[in-house]
Short mmCIF file of C-alpha atoms in Angstrom, two decimals:
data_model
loop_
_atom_site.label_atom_id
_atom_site.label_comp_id
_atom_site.label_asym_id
_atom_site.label_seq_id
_atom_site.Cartn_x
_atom_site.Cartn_y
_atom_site.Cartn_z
CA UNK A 1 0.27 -34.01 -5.25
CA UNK A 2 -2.17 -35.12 -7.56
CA UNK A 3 0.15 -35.48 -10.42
CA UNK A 4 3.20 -35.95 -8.93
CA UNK A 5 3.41 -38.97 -10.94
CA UNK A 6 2.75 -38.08 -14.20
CA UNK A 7 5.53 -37.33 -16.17
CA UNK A 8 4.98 -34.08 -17.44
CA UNK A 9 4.92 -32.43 -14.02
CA UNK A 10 7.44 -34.39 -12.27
CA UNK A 11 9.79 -31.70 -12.56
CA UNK A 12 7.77 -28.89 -12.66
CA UNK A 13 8.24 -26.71 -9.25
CA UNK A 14 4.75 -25.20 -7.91
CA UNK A 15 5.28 -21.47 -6.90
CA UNK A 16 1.79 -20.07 -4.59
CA UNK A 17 1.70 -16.61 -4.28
CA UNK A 18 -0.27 -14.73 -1.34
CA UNK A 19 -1.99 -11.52 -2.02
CA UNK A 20 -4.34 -10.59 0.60
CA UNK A 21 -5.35 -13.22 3.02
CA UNK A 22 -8.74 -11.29 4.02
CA UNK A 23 -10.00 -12.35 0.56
CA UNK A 24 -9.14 -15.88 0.50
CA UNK A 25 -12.16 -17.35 0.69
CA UNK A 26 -13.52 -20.66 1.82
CA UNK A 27 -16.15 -23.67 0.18
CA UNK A 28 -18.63 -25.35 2.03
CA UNK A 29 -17.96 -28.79 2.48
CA UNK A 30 -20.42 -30.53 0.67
CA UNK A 31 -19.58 -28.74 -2.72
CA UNK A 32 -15.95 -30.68 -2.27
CA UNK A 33 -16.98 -33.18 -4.88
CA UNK A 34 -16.89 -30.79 -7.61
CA UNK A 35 -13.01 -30.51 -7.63
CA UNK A 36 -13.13 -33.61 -9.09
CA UNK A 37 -10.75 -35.08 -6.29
CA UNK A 38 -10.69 -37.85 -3.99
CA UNK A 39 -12.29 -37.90 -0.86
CA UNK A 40 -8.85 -38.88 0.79
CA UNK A 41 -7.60 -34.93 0.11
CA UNK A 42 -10.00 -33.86 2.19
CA UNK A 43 -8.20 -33.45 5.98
CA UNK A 44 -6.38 -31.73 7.67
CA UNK A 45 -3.10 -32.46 5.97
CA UNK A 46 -4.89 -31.46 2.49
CA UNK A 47 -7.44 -28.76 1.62
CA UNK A 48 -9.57 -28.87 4.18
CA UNK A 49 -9.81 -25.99 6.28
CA UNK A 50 -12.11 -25.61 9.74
CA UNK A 51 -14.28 -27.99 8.57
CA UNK A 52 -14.80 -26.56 4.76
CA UNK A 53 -11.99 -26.47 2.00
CA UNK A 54 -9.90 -23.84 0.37
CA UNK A 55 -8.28 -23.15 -2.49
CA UNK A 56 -5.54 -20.82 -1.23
CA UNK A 57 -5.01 -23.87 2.13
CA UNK A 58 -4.19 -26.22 -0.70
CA UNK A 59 -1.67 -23.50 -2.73
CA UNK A 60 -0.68 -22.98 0.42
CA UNK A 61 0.38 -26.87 1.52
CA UNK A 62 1.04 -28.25 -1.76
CA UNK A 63 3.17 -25.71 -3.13
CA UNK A 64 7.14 -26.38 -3.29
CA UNK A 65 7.78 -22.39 -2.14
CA UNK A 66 5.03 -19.50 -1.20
CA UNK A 67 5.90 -16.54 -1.42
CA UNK A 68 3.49 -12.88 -0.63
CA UNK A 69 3.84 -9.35 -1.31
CA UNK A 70 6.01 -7.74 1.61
CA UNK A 71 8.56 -8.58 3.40
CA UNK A 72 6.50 -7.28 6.70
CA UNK A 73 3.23 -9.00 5.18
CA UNK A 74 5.26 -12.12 5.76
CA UNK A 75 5.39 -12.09 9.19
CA UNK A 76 2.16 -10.54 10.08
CA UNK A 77 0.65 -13.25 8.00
CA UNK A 78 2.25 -15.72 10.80
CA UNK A 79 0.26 -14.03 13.37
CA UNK A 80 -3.69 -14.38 14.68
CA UNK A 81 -4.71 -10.58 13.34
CA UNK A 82 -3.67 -11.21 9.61
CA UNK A 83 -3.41 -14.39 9.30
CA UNK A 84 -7.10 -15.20 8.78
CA UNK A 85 -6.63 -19.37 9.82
CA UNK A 86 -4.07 -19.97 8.00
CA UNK A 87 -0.85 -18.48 10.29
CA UNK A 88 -0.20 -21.98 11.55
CA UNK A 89 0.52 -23.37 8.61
CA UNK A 90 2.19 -20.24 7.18
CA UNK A 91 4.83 -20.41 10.68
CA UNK A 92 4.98 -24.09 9.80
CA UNK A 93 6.31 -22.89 5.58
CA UNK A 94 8.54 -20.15 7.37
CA UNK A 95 10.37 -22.12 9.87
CA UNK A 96 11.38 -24.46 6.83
CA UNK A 97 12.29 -21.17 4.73
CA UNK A 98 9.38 -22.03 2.09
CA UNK A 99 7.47 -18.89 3.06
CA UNK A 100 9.07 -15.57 2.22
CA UNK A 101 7.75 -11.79 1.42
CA UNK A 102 9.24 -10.00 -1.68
CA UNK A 103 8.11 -6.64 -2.31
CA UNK A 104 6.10 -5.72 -5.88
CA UNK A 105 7.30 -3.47 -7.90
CA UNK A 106 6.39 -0.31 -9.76
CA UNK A 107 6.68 0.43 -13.51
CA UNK A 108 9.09 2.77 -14.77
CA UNK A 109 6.56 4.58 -16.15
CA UNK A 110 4.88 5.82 -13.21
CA UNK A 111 6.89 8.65 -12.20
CA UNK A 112 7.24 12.16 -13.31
CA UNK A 113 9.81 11.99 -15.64
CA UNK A 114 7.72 9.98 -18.42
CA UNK A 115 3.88 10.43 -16.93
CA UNK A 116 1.71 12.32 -19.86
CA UNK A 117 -0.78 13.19 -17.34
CA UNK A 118 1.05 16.29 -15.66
CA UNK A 119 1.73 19.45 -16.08
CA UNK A 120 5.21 19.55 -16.00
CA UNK A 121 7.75 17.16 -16.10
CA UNK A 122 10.57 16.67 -13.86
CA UNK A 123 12.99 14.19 -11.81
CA UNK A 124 14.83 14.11 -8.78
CA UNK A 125 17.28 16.52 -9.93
CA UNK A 126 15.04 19.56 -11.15
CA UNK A 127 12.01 19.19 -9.18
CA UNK A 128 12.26 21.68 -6.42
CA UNK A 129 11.81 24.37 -9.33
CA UNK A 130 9.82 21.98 -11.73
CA UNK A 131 7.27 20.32 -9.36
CA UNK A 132 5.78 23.55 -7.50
CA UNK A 133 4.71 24.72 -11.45
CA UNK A 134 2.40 21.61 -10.90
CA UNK A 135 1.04 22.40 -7.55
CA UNK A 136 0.57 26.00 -8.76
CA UNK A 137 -2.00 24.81 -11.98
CA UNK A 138 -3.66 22.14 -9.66
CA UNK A 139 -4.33 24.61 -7.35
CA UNK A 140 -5.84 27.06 -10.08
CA UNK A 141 -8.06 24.12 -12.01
CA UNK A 142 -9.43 22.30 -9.24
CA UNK A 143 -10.29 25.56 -7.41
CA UNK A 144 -7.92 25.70 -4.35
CA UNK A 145 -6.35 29.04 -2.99
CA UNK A 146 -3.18 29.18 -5.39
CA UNK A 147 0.04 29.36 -3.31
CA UNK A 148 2.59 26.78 -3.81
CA UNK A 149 4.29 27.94 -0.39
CA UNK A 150 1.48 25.98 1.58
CA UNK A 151 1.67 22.07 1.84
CA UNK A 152 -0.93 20.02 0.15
CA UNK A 153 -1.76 16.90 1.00
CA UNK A 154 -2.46 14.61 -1.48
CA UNK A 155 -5.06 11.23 -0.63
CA UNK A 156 -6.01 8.52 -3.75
CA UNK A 157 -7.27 5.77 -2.34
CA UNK A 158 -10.22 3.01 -1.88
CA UNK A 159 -12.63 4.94 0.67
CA UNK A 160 -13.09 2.50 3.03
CA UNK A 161 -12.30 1.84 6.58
CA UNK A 162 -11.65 -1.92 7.22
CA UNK A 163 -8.31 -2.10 5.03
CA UNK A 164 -7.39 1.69 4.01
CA UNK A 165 -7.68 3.26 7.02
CA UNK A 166 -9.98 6.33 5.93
CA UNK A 167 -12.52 6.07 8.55
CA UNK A 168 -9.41 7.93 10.90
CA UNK A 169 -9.82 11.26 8.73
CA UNK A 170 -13.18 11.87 9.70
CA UNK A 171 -12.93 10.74 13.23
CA UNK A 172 -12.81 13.55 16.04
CA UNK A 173 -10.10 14.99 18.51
CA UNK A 174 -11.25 17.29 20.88
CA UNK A 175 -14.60 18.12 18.98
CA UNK A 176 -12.59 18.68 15.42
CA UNK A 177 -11.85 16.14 12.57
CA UNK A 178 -8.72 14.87 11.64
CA UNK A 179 -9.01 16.68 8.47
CA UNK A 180 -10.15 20.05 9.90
CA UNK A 181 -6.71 19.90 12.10
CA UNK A 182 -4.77 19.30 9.08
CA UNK A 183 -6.42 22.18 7.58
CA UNK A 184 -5.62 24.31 10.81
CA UNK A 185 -2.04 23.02 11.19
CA UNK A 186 -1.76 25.04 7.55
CA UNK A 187 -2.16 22.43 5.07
CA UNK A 188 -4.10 21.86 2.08
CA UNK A 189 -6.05 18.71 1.37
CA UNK A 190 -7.34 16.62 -1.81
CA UNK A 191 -8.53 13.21 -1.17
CA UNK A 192 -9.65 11.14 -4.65
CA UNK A 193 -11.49 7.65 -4.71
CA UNK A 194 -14.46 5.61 -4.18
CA UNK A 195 -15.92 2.73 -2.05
CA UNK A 196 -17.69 2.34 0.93
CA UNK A 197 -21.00 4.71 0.13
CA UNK A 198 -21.47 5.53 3.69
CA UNK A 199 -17.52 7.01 4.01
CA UNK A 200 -18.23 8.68 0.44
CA UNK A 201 -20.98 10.65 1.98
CA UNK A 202 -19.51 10.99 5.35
CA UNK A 203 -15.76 12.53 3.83
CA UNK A 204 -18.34 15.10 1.21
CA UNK A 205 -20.41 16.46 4.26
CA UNK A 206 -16.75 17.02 6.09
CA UNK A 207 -15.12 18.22 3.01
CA UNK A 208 -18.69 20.88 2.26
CA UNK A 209 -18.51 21.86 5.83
CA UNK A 210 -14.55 23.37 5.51
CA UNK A 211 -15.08 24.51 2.51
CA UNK A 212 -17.41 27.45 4.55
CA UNK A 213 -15.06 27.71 7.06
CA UNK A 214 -11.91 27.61 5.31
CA UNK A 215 -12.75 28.59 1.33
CA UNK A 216 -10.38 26.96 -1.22
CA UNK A 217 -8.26 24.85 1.51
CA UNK A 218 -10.46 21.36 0.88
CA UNK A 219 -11.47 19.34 -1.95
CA UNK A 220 -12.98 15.76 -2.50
CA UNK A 221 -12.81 14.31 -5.95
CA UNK A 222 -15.31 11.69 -5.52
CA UNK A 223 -15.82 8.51 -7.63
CA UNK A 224 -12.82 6.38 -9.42
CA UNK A 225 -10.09 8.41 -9.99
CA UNK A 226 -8.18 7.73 -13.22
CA UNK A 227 -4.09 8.08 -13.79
CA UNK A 228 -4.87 11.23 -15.42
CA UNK A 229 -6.24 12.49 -12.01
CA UNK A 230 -4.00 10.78 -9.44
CA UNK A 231 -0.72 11.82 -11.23
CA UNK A 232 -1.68 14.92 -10.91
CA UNK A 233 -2.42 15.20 -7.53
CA UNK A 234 0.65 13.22 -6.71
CA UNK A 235 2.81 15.66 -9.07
CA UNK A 236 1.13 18.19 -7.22
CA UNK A 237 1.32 17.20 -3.40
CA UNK A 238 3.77 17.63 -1.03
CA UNK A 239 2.41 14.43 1.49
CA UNK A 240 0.32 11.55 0.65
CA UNK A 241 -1.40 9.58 3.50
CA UNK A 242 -1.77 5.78 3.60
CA UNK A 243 -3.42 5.19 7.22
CA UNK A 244 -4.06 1.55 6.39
CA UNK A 245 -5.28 -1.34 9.42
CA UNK A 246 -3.50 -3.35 7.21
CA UNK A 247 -2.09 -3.15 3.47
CA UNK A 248 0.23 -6.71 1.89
CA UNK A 249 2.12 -3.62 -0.15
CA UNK A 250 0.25 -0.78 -0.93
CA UNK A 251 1.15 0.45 -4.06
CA UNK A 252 0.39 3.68 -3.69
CA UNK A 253 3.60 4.51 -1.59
CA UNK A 254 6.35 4.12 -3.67
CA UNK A 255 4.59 5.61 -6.74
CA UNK A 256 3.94 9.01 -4.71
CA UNK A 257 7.04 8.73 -3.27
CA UNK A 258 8.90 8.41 -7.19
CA UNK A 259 7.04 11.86 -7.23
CA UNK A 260 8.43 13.28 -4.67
CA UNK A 261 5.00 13.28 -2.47
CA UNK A 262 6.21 12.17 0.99
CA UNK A 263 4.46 9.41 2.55
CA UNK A 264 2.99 9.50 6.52
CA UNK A 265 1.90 5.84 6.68
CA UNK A 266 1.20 3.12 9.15
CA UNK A 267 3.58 1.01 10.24
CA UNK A 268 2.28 -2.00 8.91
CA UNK A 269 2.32 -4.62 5.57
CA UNK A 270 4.63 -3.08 2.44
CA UNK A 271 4.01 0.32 4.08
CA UNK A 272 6.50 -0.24 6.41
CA UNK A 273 9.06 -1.80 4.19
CA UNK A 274 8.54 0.85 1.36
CA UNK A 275 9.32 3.81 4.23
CA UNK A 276 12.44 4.46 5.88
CA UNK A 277 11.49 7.03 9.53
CA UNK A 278 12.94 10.36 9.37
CA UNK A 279 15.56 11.05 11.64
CA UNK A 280 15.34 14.37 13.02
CA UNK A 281 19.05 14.07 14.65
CA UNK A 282 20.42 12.79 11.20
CA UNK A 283 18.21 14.26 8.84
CA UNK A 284 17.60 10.85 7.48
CA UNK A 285 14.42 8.78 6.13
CA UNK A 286 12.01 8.80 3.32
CA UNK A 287 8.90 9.41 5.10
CA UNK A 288 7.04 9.14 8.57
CA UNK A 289 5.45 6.11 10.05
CA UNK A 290 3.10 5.83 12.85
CA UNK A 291 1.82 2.81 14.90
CA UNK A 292 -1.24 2.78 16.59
CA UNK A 293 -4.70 2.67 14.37
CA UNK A 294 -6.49 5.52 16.02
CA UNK A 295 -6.68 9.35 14.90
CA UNK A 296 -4.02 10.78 17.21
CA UNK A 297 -1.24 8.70 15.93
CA UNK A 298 -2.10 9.63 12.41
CA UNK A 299 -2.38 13.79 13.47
CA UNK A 300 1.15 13.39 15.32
CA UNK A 301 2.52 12.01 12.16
CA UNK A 302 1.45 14.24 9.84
CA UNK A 303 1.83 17.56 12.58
CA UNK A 304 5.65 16.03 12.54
CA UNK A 305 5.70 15.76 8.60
CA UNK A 306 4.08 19.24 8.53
CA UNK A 307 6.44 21.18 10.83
CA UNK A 308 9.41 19.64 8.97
CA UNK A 309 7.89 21.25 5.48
CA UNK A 310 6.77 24.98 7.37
CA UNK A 311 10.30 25.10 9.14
CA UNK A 312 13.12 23.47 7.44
CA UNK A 313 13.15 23.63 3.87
CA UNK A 314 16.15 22.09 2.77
CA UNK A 315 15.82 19.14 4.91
CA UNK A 316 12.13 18.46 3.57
CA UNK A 317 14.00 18.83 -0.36
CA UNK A 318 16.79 16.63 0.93
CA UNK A 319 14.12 14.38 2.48
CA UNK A 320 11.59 14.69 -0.92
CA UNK A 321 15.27 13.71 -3.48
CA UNK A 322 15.81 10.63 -1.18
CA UNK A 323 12.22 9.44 -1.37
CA UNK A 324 12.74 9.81 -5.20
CA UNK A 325 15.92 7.97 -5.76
CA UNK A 326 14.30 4.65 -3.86
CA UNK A 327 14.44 1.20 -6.34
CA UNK A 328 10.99 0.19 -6.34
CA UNK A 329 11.66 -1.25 -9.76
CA UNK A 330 10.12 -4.23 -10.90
CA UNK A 331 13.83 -5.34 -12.08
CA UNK A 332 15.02 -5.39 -8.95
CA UNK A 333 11.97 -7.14 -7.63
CA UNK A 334 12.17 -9.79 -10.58
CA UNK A 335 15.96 -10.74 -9.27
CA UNK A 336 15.07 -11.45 -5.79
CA UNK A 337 11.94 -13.43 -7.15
CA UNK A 338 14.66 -15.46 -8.84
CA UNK A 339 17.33 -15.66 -6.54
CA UNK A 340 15.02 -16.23 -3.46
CA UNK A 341 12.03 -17.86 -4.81
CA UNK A 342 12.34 -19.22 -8.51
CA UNK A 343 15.57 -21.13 -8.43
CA UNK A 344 15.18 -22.86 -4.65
CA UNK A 345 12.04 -23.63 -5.99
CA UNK A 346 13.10 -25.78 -9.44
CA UNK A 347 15.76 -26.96 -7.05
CA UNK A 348 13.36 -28.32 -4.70
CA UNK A 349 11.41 -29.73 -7.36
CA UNK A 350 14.06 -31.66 -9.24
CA UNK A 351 15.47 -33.18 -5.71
#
């Protein structure tokens, strides 16, 4: 707007992208002048927002398309819960098809056919012999009982409970963590990550307590956890869980599902685009959703997930290939981002 009449940007389209509304921020109104604007921009049909101004409100107006994360992050975004103030305007961009959700992508090289991190290599062809060798040495080195015929579930994530969910594992049903009824459903469990000190110290006095009760069937790996770590638990694991209030894509889905590590997640954000629901009747899917953000929704998913591994083998490998062979490329990503966003935009621009 400001330079709509200078020549150099008259044809230049403007392109805002939305990552995660929660962090968008907001100025106080009296440091306005330091934008170096006039005082006309600041109203309602400008950068003002509830009285103080935003960056992302003007991105948001100005720009010829916007575009976020998801295509489910889209349309949450339009709504009270996510939208954070800005969901009228955001309906407003939508209903004129200016506002649209394209999924990231993942590089290539995060899967187990190129990561240096692992034990063993493999791909969706070879990994039902290939990926148990790497359950079977993360087992032995990080000082689990060693038997590849139990399921482990894998967690890497930002411990926190406001986005990520995480505060559900430690939460009680009928006197017994989440976590301690994985354990007793038969599973394994290795959560890795940092954040919120008082989760950190509320997972490690869960986590000490099993280990008593049930020796080499729990493990926390606090602090950050690098690639070398989290590829191996992912190469390793046979479920990852992504219980997140909320998540604009949630990277951490598609790259455990390229390894084969099927996802329980909530419906929500890129969760619920990356995931396709098993179906039981069809023996179709790529992973198990729930919908409610409480602690029984998440056990029910994962007791589903869990009784599909214990008693029907070659669905869970037919289930684990599928979840392989998804396109979470970045090319793929990059052509919509053209098609849908890049070249309407110029378009737009030039009109």
């Amino acid at each position: 707007e400001f330079y709509k009449n200078d020549s150099f940007f008259r044809n230049i389209a403007f392109v805002y992208t939305i990552h995660n509304l929660a962090y968008a921020g907001a100025f106080r109104r009296h440091t306005f002048y330091k934008t170096g604007l006039p005082g006309s921009y600041f109203n309602m049909e400008g950068i003002e927002f509830y009285g103080d101004w935003s960056f992302a409100k003007s991105g948001i107006y100005y720009a010829d398309k916007v575009s976020t994360v998801s295509k489910n992050y889209a349309f949450e975004t339009q709504e009270a819960e996510f939208g954070y103030g800005f969901q009228g305007l955001l309906r407003q961009r939508a209903a004129q098809g200016e506002y649209i959700g394209i999924s990231n992508g993942k590089p290539e090289l995060m899967s187990p056919a190129y990561s240096r991190n692992i034990y063993q290599n493999y791909d969706a062809n070879n990994f039902r012999t290939l990926k148990p060798r790497n359950k079977e040495r993360f087992q032995r080195d990080y000082g689990l009982e060693v038997n590849t015929e139990k399921p482990l579930i894998g967690i890497v994530s930002r411990i926190e409970g406001q986005q990520k969910g995480l505060n559900l594992l430690v939460e009680a049903i009928d006197g017994l963590t989440v976590i301690e009824h994985m354990v007793r459903l038969g599973a394994q469990l290795v959560i890795a990550g940092a954040g919120d000190r008082g989760l950190e110290d509320h997972l490690d006095r869960v986590i000490s307590g099993l280990k008593s009760k049930y020796p080499g069937q729990a493990l926390y790996l606090r602090g950050y956890s690098p690639s070398s770590q989290t590829d191996k638990i992912d190469a390793a694991s046979d479920l990852t869980i992504v219980p997140s209030k909320y998540e604009p894509f949630g990277l951490r889905t598609p790259i455990a599902m390229g390894f084969g590590s099927i996802p329980v997640g909530r419906k929500t954000g890129g969760i619920a685009d990356c995931i396709r629901p098993y179906d039981w009747r069809n023996d179709t899917g790529t992973g198990f959703l729930f919908e409610r953000f409480n602690p029984g929704a998440l056990l029910e998913a994962v007791s589903l997930a869990l009784s599909l591994y214990l008693n029907e083998p070659l669905s869970w490998a037919r289930l684990q290939k599928r979840a392989m062979k998804q396109d979470f490329s970045w090319a793929k990503s990059i052509r919509q981002y053209e098609k849908d966003l890049y070249e309407p935009a110029i378009a737009t621009a030039k009109s």
